[in-house]
mmCIF file of C-alpha atoms in Angstrom:
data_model
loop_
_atom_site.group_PDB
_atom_site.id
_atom_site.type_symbol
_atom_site.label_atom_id
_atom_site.label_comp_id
_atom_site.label_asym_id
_atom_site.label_seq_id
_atom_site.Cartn_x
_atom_site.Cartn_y
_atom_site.Cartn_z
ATOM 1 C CA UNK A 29 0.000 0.000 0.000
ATOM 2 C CA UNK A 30 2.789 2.570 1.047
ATOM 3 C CA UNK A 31 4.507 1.260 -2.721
ATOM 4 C CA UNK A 32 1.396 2.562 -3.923
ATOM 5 C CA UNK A 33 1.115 5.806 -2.642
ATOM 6 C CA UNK A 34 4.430 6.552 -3.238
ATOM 7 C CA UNK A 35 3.768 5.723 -7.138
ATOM 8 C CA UNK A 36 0.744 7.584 -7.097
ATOM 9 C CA UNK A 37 2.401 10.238 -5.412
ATOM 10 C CA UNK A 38 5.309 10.103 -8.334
ATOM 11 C CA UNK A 39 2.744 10.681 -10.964
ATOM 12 C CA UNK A 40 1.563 13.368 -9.340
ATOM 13 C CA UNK A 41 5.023 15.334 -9.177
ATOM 14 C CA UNK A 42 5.990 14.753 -12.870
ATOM 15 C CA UNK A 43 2.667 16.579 -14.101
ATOM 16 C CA UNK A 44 3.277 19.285 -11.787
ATOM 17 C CA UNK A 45 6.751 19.110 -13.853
ATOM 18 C CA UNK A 46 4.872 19.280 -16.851
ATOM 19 C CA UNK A 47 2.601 21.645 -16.257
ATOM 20 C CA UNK A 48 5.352 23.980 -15.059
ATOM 21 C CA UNK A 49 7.946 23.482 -17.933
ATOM 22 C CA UNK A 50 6.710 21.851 -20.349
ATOM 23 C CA UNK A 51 6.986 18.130 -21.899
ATOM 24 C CA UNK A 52 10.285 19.279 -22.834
ATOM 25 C CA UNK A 53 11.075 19.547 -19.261
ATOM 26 C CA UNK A 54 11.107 15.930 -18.586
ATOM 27 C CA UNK A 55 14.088 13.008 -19.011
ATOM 28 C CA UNK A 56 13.386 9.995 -21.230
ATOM 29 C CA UNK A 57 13.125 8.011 -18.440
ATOM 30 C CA UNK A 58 10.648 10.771 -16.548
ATOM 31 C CA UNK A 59 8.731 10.658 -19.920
ATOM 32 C CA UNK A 60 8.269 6.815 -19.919
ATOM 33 C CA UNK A 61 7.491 6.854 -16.284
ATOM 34 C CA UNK A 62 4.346 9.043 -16.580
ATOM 35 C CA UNK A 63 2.898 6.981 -19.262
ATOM 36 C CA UNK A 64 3.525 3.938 -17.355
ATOM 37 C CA UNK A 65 1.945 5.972 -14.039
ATOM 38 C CA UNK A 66 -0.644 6.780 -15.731
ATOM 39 C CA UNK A 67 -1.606 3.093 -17.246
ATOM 40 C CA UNK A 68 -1.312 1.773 -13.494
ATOM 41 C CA UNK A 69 -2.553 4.780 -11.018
ATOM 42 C CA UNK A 70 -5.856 6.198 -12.578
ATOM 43 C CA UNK A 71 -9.167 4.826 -14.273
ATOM 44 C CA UNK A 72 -8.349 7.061 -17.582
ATOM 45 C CA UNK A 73 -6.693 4.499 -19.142
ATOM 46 C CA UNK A 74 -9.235 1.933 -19.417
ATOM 47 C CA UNK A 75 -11.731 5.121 -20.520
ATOM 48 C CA UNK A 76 -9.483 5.615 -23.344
ATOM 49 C CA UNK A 77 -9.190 1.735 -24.502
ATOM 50 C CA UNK A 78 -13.115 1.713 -24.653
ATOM 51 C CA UNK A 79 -13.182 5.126 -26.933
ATOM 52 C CA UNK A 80 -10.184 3.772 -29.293
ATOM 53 C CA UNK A 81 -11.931 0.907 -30.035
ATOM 54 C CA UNK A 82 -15.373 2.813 -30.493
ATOM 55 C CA UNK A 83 -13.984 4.515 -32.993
ATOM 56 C CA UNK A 84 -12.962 4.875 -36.657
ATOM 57 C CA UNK A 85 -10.487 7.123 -36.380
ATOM 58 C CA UNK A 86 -8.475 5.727 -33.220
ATOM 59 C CA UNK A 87 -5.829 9.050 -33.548
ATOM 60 C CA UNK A 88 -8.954 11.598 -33.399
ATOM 61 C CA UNK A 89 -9.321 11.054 -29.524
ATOM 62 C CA UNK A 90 -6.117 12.727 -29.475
ATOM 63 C CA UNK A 91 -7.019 15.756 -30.728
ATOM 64 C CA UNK A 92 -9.931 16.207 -28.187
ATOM 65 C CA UNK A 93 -9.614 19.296 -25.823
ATOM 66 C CA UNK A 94 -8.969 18.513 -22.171
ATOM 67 C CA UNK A 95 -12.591 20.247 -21.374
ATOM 68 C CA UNK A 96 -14.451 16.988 -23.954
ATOM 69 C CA UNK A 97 -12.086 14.820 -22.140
ATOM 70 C CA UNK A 98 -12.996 15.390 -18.804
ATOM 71 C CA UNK A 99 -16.359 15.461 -19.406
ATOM 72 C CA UNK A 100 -15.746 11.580 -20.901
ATOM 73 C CA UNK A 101 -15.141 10.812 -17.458
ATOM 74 C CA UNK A 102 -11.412 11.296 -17.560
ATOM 75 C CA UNK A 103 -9.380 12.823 -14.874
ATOM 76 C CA UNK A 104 -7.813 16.223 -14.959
ATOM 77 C CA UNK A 105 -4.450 14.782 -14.721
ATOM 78 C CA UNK A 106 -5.875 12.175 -17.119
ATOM 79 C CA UNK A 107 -7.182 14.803 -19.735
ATOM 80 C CA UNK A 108 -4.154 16.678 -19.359
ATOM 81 C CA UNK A 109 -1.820 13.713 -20.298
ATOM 82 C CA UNK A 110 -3.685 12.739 -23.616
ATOM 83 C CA UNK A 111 -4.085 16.162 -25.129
ATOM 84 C CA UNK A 112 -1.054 16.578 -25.559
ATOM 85 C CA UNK A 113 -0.146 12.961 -26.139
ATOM 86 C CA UNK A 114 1.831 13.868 -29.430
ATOM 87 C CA UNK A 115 4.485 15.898 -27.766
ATOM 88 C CA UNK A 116 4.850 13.496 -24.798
ATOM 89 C CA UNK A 117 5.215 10.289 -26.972
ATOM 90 C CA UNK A 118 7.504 11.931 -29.158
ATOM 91 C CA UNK A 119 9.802 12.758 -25.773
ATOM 92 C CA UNK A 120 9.845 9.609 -25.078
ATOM 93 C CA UNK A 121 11.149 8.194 -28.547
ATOM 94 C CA UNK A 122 13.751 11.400 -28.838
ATOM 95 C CA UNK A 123 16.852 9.185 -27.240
ATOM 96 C CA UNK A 124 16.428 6.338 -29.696
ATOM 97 C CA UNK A 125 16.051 8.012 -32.952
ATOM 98 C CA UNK A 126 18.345 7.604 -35.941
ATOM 99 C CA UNK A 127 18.934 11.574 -36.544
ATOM 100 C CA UNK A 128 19.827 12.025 -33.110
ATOM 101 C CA UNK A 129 22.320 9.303 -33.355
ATOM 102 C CA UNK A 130 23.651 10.655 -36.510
ATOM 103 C CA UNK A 131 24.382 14.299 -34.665
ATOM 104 C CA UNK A 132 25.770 12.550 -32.077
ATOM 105 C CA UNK A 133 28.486 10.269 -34.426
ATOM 106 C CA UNK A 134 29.099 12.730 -37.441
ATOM 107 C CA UNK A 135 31.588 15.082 -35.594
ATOM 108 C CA UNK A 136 33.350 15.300 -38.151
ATOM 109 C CA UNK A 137 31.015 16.013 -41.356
ATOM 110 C CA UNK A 138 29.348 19.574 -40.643
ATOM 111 C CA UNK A 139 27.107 19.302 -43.642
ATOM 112 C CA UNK A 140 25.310 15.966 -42.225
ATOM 113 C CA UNK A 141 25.782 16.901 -38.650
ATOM 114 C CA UNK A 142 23.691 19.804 -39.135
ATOM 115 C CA UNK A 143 20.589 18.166 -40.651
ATOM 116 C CA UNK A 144 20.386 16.057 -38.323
ATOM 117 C CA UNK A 145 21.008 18.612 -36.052
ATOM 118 C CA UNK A 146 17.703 20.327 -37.644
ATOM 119 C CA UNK A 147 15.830 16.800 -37.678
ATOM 120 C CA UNK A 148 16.222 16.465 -33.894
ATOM 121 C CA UNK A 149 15.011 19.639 -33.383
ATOM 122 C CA UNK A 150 11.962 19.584 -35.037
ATOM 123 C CA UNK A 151 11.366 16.156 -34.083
ATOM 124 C CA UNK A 152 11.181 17.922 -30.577
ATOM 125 C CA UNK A 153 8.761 20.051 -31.804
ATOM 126 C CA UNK A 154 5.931 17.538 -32.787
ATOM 127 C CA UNK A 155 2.594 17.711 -31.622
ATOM 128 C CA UNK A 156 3.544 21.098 -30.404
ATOM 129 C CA UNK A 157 0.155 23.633 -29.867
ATOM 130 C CA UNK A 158 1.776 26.427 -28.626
ATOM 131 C CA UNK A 159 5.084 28.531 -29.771
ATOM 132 C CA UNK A 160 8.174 27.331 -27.333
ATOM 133 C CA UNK A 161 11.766 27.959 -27.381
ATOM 134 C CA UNK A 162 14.467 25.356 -27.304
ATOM 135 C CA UNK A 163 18.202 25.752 -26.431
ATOM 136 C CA UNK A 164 20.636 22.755 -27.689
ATOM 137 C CA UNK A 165 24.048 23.671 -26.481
ATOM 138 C CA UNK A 166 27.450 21.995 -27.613
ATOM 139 C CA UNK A 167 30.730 21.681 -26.337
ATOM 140 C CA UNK A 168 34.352 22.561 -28.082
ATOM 141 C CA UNK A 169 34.165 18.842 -29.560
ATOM 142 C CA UNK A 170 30.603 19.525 -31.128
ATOM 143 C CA UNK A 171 29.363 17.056 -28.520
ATOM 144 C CA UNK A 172 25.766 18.050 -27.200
ATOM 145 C CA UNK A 173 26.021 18.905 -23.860
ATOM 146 C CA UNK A 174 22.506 20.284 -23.487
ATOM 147 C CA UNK A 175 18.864 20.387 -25.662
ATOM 148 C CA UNK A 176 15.952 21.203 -23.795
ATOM 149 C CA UNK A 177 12.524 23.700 -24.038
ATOM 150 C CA UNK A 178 13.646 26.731 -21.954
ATOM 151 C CA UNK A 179 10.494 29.122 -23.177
ATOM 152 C CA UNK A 180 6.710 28.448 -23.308
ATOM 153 C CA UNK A 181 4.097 30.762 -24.952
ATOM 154 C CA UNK A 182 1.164 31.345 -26.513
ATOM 155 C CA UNK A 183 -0.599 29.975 -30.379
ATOM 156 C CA UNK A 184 0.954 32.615 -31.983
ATOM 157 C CA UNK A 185 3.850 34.466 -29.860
ATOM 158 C CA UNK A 186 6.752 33.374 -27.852
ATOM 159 C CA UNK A 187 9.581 35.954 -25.356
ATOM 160 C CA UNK A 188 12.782 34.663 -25.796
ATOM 161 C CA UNK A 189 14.388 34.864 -22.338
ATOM 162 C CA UNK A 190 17.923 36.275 -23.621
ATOM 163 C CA UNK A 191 19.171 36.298 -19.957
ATOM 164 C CA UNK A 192 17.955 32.906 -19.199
ATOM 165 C CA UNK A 193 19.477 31.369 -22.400
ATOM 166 C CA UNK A 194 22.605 32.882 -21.480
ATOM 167 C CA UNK A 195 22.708 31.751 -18.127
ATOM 168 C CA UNK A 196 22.415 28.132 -18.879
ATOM 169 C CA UNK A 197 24.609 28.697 -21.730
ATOM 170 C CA UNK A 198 27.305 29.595 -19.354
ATOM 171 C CA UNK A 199 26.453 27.199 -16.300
ATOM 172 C CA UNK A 200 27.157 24.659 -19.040
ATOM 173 C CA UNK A 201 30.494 25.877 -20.240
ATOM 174 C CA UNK A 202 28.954 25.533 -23.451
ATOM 175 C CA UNK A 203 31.150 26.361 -26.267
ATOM 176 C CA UNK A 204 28.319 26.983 -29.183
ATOM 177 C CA UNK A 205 24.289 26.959 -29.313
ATOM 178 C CA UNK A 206 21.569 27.269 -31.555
ATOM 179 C CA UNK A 207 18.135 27.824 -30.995
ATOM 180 C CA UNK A 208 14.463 26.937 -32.282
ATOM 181 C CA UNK A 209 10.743 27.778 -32.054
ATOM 182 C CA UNK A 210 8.164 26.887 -33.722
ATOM 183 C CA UNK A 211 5.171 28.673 -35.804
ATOM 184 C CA UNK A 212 2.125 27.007 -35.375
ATOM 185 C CA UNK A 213 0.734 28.786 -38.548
ATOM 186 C CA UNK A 214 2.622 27.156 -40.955
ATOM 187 C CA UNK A 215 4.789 29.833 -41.922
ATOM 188 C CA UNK A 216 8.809 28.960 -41.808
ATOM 189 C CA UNK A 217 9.501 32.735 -42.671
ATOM 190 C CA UNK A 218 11.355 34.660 -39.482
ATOM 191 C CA UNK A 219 9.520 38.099 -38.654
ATOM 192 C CA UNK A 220 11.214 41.027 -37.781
ATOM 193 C CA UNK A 221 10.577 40.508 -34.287
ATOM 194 C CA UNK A 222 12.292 37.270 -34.894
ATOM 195 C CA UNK A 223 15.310 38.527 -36.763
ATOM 196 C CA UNK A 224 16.007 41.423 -33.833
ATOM 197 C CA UNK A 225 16.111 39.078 -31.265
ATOM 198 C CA UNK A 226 18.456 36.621 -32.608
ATOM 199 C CA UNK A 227 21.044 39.551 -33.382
ATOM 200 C CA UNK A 228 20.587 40.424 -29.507
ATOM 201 C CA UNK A 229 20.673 36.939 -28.246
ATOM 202 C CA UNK A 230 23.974 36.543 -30.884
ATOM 203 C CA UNK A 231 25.582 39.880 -28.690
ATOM 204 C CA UNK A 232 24.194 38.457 -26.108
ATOM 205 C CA UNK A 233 26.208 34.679 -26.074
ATOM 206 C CA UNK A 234 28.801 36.166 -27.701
ATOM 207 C CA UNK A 235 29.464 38.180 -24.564
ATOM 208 C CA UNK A 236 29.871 35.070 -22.385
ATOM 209 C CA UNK A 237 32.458 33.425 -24.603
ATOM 210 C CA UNK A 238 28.841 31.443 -26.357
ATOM 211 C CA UNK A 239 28.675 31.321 -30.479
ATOM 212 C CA UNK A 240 25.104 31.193 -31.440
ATOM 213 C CA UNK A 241 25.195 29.217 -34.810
ATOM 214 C CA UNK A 242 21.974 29.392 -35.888
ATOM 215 C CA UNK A 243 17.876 30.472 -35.189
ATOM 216 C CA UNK A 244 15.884 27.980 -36.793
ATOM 217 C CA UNK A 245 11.750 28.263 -37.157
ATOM 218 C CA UNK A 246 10.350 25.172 -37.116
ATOM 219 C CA UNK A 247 6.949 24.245 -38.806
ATOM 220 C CA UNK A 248 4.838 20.729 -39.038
ATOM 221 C CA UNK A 249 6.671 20.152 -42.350
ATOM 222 C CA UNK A 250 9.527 22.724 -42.427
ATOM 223 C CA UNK A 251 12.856 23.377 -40.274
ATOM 224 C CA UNK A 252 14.557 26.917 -42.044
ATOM 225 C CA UNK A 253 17.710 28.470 -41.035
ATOM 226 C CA UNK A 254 17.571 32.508 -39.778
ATOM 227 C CA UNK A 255 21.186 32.808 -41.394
ATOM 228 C CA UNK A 256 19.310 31.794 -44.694
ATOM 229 C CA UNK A 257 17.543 35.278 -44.654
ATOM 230 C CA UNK A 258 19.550 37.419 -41.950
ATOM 231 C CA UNK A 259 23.216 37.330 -40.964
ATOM 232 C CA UNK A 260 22.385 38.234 -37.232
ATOM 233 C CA UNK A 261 26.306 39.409 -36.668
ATOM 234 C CA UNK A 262 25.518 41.978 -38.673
ATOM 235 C CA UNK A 263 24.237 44.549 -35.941
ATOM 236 C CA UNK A 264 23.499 47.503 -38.486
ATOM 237 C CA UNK A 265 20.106 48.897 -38.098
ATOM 238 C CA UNK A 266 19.774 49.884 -41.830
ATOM 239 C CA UNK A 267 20.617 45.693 -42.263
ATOM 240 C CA UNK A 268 17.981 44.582 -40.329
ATOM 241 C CA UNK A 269 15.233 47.225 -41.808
ATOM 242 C CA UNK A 270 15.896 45.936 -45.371
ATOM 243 C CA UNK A 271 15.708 42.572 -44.639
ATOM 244 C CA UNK A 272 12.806 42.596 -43.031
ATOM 245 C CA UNK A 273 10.986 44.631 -45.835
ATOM 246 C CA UNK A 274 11.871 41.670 -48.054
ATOM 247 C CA UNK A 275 10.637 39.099 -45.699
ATOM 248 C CA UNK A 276 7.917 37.309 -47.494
ATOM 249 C CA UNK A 277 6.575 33.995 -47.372
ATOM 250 C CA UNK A 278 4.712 33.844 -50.934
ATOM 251 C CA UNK A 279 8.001 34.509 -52.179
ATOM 252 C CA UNK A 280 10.057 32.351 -50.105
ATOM 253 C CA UNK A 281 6.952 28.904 -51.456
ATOM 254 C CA UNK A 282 7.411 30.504 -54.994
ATOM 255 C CA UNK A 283 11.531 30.234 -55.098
ATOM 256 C CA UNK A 284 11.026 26.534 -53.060
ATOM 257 C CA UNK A 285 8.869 25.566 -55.584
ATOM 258 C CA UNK A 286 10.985 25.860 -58.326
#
């Protein structure tokens, strides 16, 4: 019984974790223990064998909000968990997937490093509802030291904590970093807002002995560079007005198209 409770009591704490930072806030190991917490220490997962099996379209439960859910007779914690199933399931595969044993081997060709580099990323970002920053730090070797979510926000905006970034940049000793968020609309095209950061953030790093490498936007179906539209060393004003005025993403699908 006390085994029990102190399970139950587990579960608990790594959906406050959740809750607090995100999916991307948990371990692979924390991310397989919640699923298998939440198999053993609530009635929600028998609620959602009897739906799947109800249905036609198995995956469509998945996309129910956590208000349906909980008025299916699933738990809060319960409702919470399978919303954003996606995101969670896709934590737990992150440590066994080809591209991120491909960053982790090809030290020493850049051009395949960084796509995987890019894959992993993105990968990270799946199932993703809401814009979030991630931070993957590396060390003098190009070993990765460090990739987690370090910024939540909204459907359509995200902060990026500059001063938080670099702080964990330099409580890693990190050598280099690049960052990612994602647009939920679809659009792999950096704003302004998105260019003037990253050329703070670069200052920023650069400051505390950090490289930034690269800003990548990350879509459902796209991962694009920043230093494909904006070299964000480039601290001139003038710069970063006329490259924003071109920023345009009917032209960027017409020139990908062809």
């Amino acid at each position: 019984m006390q085994n029990s409770t102190k399970k139950a009591t587990r579960y608990a704490e790594l959906i406050e974790k959740c809750k607090s930072g995100g999916f991307g806030a948990l371990t692979e190991n924390e991310a397989a223990e919640l699923f298998l917490c939440f198999a053993e220490y609530t009635n929600d997962a028998s609620v959602l064998y009897e739906k799947l099996q109800d249905g036609d379209d198995p995956c469509s439960y998945f996309e129910l909000t956590k208000d349906t859910l909980t008025k299916n007779k699933v738990s809060e914690k319960g409702a919470y968990l399978i919303a954003d199933f996606p995101e969670i399931a896709n934590r737990c595969l992150d440590s066994t997937s080809p591209d991120r044993r491909t960053l982790i081997r090809s030290r020493q060709d850049t051009a395949v490093r960084y796509e995987a580099l890019k894959k992993v990323m993105q990968n990270r970002f799946l199932g993703a509802k809401e814009e979030k920053v991630m931070l993957l730090l590396l060390d003098e070797y190009g070993g990765v030291i460090y990739t987690d979510f370090v910024v939540q926000g909204s459907n359509d905006a995200v902060s990026i904590n500059i001063t938080k970034i670099c702080s964990i940049a330099a409580l890693k000793m990190a050598d280099s970093a690049v960052i990612a968020h994602n647009h939920p609309s679809g659009s792999p095209v950096p704003s302004r807002a998105d260019c003037e950061v990253t050329m703070k953030l670069a200052q920023a790093l650069k400051a505390v002995g950090v490289v930034l490498l690269d800003h990548l936007i990350v879509t459902r179906r796209e991962c694009e560079s920043i230093r494909k539209f904006y070299d964000f060393y480039n601290t001139d004003l003038n710069y970063l007005r006329l490259v924003s005025s071109r920023l345009d993403y009917k032209e960027y699908s017409r020139k990908n198209r062809t």
